[in-house]
Each structure stands twice: as structure tokens, then as C-alpha cells.
C-alpha atoms as a printed R data frame, in Angstrom:
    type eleno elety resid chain resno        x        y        z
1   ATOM     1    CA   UNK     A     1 -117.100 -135.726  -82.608
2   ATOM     2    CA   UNK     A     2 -119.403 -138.260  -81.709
3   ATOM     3    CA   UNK     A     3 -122.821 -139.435  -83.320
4   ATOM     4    CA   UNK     A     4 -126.082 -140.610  -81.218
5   ATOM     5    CA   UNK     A     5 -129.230 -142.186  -81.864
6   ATOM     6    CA   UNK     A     6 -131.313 -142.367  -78.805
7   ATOM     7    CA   UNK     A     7 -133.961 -144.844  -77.512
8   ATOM     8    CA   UNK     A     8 -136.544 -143.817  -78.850
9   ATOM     9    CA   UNK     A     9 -139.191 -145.816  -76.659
10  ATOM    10    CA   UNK     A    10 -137.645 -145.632  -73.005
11  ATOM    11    CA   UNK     A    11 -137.033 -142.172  -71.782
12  ATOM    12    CA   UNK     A    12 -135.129 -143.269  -68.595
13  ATOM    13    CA   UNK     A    13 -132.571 -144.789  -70.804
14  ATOM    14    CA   UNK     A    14 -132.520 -141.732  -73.162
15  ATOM    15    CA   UNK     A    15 -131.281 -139.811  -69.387
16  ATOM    16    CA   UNK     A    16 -128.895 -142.706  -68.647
17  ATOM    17    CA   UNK     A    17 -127.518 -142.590  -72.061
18  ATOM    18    CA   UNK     A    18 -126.931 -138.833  -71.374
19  ATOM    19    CA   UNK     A    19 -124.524 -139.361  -68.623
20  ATOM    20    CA   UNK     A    20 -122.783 -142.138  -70.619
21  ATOM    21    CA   UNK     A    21 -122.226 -139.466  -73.255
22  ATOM    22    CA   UNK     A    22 -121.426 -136.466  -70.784
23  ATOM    23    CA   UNK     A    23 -118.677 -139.137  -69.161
24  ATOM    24    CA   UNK     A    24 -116.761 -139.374  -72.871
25  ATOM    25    CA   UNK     A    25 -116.989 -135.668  -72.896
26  ATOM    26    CA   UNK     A    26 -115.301 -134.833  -69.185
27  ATOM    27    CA   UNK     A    27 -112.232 -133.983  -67.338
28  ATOM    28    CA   UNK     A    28 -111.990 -133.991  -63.531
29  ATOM    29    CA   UNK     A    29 -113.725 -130.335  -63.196
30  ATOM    30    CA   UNK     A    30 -114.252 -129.927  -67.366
31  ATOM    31    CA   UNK     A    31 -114.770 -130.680  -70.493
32  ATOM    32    CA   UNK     A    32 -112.730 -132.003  -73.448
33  ATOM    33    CA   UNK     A    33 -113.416 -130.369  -76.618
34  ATOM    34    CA   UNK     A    34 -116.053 -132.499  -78.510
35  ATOM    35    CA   UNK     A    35 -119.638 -132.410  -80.447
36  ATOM    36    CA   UNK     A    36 -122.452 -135.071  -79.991
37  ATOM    37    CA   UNK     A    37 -125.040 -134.726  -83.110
38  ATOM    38    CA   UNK     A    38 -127.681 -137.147  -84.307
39  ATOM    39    CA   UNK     A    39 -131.264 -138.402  -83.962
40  ATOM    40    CA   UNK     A    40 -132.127 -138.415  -79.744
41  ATOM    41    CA   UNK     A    41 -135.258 -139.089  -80.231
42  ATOM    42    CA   UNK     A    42 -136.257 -136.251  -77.750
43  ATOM    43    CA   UNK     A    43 -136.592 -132.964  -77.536
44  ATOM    44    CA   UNK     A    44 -134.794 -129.990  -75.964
45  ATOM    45    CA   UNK     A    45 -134.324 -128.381  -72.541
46  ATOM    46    CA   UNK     A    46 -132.825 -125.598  -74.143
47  ATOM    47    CA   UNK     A    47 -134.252 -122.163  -73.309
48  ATOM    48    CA   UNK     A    48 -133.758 -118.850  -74.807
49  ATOM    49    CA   UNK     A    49 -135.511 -115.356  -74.556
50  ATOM    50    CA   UNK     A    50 -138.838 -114.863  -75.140
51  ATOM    51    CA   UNK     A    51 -141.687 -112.597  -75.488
52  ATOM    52    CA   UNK     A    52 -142.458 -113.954  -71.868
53  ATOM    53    CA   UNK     A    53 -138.931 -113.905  -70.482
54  ATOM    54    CA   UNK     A    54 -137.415 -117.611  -70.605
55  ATOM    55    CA   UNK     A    55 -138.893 -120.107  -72.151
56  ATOM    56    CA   UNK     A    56 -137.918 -123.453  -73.991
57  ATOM    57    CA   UNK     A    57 -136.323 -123.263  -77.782
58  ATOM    58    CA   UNK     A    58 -138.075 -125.916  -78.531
59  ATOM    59    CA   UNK     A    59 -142.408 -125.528  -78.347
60  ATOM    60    CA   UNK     A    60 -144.286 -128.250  -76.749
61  ATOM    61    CA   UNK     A    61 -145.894 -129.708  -79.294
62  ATOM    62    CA   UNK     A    62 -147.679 -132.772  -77.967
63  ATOM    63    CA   UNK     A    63 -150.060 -130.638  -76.107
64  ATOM    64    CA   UNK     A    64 -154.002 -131.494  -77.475
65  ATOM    65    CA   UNK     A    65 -152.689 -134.733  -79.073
66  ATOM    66    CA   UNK     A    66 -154.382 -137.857  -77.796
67  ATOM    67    CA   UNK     A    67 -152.993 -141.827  -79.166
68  ATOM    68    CA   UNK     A    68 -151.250 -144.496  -77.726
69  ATOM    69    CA   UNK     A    69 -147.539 -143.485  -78.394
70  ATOM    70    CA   UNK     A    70 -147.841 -140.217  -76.380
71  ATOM    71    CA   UNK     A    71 -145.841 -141.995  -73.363
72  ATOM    72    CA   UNK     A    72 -142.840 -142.571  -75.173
73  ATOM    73    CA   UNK     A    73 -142.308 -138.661  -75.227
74  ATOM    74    CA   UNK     A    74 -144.051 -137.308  -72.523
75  ATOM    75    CA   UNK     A    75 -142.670 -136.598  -68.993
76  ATOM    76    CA   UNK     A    76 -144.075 -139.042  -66.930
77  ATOM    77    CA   UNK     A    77 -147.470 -138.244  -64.924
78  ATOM    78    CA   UNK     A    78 -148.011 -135.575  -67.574
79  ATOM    79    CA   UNK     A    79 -150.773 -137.918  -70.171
80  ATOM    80    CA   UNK     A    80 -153.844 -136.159  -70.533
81  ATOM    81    CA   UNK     A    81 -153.051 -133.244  -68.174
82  ATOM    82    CA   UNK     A    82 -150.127 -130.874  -69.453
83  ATOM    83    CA   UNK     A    83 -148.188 -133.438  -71.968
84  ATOM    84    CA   UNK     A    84 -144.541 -131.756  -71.490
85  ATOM    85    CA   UNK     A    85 -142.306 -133.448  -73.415
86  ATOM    86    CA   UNK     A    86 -140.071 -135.978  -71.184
87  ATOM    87    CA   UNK     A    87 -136.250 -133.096  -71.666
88  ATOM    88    CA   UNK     A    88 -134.457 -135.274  -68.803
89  ATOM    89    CA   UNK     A    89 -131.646 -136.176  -71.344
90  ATOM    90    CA   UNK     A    90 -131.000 -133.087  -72.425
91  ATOM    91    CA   UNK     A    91 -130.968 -131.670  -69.031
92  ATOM    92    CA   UNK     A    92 -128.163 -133.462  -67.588
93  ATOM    93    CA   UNK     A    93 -126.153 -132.473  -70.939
94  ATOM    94    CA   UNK     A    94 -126.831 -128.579  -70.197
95  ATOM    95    CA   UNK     A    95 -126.678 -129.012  -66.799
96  ATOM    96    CA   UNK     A    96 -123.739 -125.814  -65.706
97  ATOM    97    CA   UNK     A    97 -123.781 -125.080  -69.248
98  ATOM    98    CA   UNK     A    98 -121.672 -128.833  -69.865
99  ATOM    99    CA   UNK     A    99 -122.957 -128.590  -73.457
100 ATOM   100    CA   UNK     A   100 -124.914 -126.180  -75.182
101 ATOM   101    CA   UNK     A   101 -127.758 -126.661  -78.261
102 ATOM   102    CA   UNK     A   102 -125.644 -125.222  -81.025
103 ATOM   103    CA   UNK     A   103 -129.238 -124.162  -82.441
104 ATOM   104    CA   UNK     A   104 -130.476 -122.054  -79.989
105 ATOM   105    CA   UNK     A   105 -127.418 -120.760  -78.801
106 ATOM   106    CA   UNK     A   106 -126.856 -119.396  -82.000
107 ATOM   107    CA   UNK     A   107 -130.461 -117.932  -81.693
108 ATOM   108    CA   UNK     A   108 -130.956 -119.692  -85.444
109 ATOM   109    CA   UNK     A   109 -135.062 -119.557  -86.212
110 ATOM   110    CA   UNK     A   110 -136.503 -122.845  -85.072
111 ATOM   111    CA   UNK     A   111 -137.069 -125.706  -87.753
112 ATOM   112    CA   UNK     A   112 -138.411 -129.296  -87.268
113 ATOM   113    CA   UNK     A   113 -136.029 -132.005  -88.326
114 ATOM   114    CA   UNK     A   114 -138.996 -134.257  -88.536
115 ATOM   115    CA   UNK     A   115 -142.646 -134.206  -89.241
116 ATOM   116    CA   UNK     A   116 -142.757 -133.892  -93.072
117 ATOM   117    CA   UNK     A   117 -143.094 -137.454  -94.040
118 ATOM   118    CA   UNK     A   118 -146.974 -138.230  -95.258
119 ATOM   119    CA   UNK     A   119 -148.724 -141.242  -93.824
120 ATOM   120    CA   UNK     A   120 -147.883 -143.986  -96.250
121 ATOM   121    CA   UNK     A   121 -144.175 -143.587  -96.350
122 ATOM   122    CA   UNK     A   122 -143.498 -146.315  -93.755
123 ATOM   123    CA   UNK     A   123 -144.694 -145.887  -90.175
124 ATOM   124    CA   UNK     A   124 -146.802 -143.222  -90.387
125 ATOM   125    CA   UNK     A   125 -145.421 -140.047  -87.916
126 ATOM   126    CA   UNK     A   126 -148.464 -138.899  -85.448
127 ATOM   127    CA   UNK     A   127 -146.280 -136.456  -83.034
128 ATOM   128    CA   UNK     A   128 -146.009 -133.804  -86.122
129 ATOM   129    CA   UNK     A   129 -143.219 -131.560  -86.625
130 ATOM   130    CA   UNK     A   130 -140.523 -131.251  -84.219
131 ATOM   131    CA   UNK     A   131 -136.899 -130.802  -83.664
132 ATOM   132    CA   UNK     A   132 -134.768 -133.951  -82.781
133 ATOM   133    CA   UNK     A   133 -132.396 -134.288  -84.638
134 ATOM   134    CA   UNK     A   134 -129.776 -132.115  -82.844
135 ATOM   135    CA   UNK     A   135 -125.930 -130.952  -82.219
136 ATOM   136    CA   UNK     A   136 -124.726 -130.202  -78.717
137 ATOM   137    CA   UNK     A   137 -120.982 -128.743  -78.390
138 ATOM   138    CA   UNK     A   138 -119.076 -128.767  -74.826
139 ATOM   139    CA   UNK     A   139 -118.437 -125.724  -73.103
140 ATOM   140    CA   UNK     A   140 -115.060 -125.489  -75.055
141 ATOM   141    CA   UNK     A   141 -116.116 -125.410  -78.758
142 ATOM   142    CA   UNK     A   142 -118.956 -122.994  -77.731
143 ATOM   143    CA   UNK     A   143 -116.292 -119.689  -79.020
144 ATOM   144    CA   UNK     A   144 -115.830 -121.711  -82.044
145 ATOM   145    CA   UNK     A   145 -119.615 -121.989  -83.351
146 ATOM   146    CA   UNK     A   146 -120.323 -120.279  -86.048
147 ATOM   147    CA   UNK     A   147 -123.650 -121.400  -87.735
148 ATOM   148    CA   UNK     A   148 -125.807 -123.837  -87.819
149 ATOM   149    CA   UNK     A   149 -128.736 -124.920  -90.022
150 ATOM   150    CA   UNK     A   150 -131.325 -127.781  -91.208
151 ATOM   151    CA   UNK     A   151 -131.121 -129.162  -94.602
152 ATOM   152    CA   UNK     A   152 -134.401 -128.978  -96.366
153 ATOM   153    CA   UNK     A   153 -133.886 -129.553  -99.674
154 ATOM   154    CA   UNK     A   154 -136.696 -131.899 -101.713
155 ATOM   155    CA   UNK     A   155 -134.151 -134.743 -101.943
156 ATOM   156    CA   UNK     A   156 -133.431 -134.078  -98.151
157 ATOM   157    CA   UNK     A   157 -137.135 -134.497  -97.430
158 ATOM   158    CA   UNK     A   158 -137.724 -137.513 -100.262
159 ATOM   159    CA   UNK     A   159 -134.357 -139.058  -98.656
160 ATOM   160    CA   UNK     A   160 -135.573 -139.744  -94.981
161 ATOM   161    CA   UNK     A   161 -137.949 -138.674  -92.357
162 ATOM   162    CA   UNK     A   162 -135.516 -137.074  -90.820
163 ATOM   163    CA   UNK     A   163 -133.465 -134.181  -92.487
164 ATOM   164    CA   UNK     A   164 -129.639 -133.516  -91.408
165 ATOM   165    CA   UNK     A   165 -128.424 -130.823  -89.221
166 ATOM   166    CA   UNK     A   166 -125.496 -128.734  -90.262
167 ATOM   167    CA   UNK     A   167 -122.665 -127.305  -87.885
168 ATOM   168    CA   UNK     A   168 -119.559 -125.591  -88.832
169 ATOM   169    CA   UNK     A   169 -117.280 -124.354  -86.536
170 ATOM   170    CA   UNK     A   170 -113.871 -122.477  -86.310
171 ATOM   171    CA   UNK     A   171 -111.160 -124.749  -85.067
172 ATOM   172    CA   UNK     A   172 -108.786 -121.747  -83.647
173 ATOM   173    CA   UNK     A   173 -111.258 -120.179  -81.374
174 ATOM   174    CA   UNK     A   174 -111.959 -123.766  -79.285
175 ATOM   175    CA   UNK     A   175 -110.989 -122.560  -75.612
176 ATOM   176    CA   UNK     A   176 -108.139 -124.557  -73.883
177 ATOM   177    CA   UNK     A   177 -110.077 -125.833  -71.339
178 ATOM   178    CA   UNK     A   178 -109.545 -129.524  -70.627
């Protein structure tokens, strides 16, 4: 199990950091058993089914927002036109399905992680609610997820700006491949 907090002002070394963490994870050909959680400071390339076929888990939600710490998040070239949010890091990890988002592969009902903190409160959050905080699990733990969830209880949300993501898993179903 491994924790993460990503850069959360240079996207390029959010994808860099990606293969760093895909590179603990591997095997010639595979991957070890393992789980990366924390704050990446990004969001998602995760997809699922949706009333449009396939689509991301995670919304875009800087879309009609316009300040100064847009480029941080965004996918570069995107300001002012589209404003996807920058998913490079996340790509590489679900890249051949290396890891998976234990939160949408578990199809759990989306929830922001952050976004509830008032101005005020320290430095004052102007993306608004999103989801990234997360938990990725390598191809081998995938049979072994069992739920997920987001704690959001008022001394969650008076603790921190972001709240904690919850994963439990069962040990004996972890595949055996290295």
C-alpha cells in the first residue's frame, strides 16, 4: 500500500510522478499486488457507462469557470476554449487496465472529496467540488475490492478540506499474478 500527494501546481510532473509510481507497482509483463491512495491533486481518466455510452466518472467541472489558477488543472491549450481537466496522470496508471479507480469500478455514486470548505477557512477553494482524493488498485487486487466510500461526516468536513476515502478489500481473492 502506498500513499501519494501529487503536485498540485505542475501537471507534467503529476504524469512523471505516475510512472514513478506505476514502476513500484510492476513486474516484467505485470503487476505486484499493491494500492496507491491519497490527495493527486487531479482528477480522473476513469470512464464508465453512461446515458451517452462512455464517458468519464469524473464530470468536468472547470468548464464556465474563469481565474488565474485554471492552468494548474486544465489540459494544456484548453483555457478559455473547452477547459478539460489536465487526466495525463491518471492515464498512464489505467493505461491496459495497470490500475483501476476502485470508485468507479465499483460503479459507487460519485462524491467530491473536496469543495466543501467556505472561503475564510484558509486559502479559499475556487475550482468547487470535485473528486481527488482517490484509491487506485493494480490489476491483481481488482477480484479483491469490495467497497469503497467517502467519509462525510461533520467532523470529517470541520477536520480538513479534504475528506478521506475508504477501501476495504478481501485479502483471499487477490489474483496470483506477479
Amino acid at each position: 500500500v502506498a500513499s501519494y500527494h501529487g503536485d498540485p501546481f505542475r501537471g507534467n510532473w503529476r504524469r512523471d510522478e505516475a510512472f514513478r509510481i506505476k514502476s513500484a507497482f510492476r513486474t516484467t509483463g505485470g503487476a505486484k499486488p499493491g494500492l496507491v491512495l491519497g490527495d493527486f491533486n487531479a482528477l480522473s481518466a476513469a470512464t464508465v457507462d453512461g446515458p451517452e455510452g462512455e464517458q468519464f466518472y469524473d464530470p468536468e467541472p472547470y468548464r464556465g469557470q474563469d481565474h488565474d489558477d485554471l492552468e494548474y488543472q486544465l489540459l494544456e491549450g484548453t483555457i478559455g476554449e473547452e477547459q478539460l481537466a489536465d487526466r495525463r496522470q491518471s492515464e498512464v496508471l489505467l493505461r491496459r487496465g495497470f490500475m483501476a479507480d476502485v470508485a468507479a469500478h465499483l460503479g459507487v455514486p460519485w462524491q467530491a472529496t473536496v469543495g466543501h470548505w467556505e472561503d475564510g477557512r484558509g486559502d479559499p477553494d475556487p475550482w468547487g467540488p470535485r473528486r481527488i482524493d482517490l484509491i487506485y488498485a493494480t490489476r491483481p487486487v481488482v477480484p479483491a475490492l469490495v467497497s469503497y466510500s467517502t467519509h462525510t461526516s461533520p467532523a470529517a468536513r470541520e477536520a480538513s478540506d479534504h475528506l478521506p476515502v475508504i477501501c476495504e478489500i478481501d485479502p483471499s481473492r487477490i489474483s496470483g499474478e506477479a
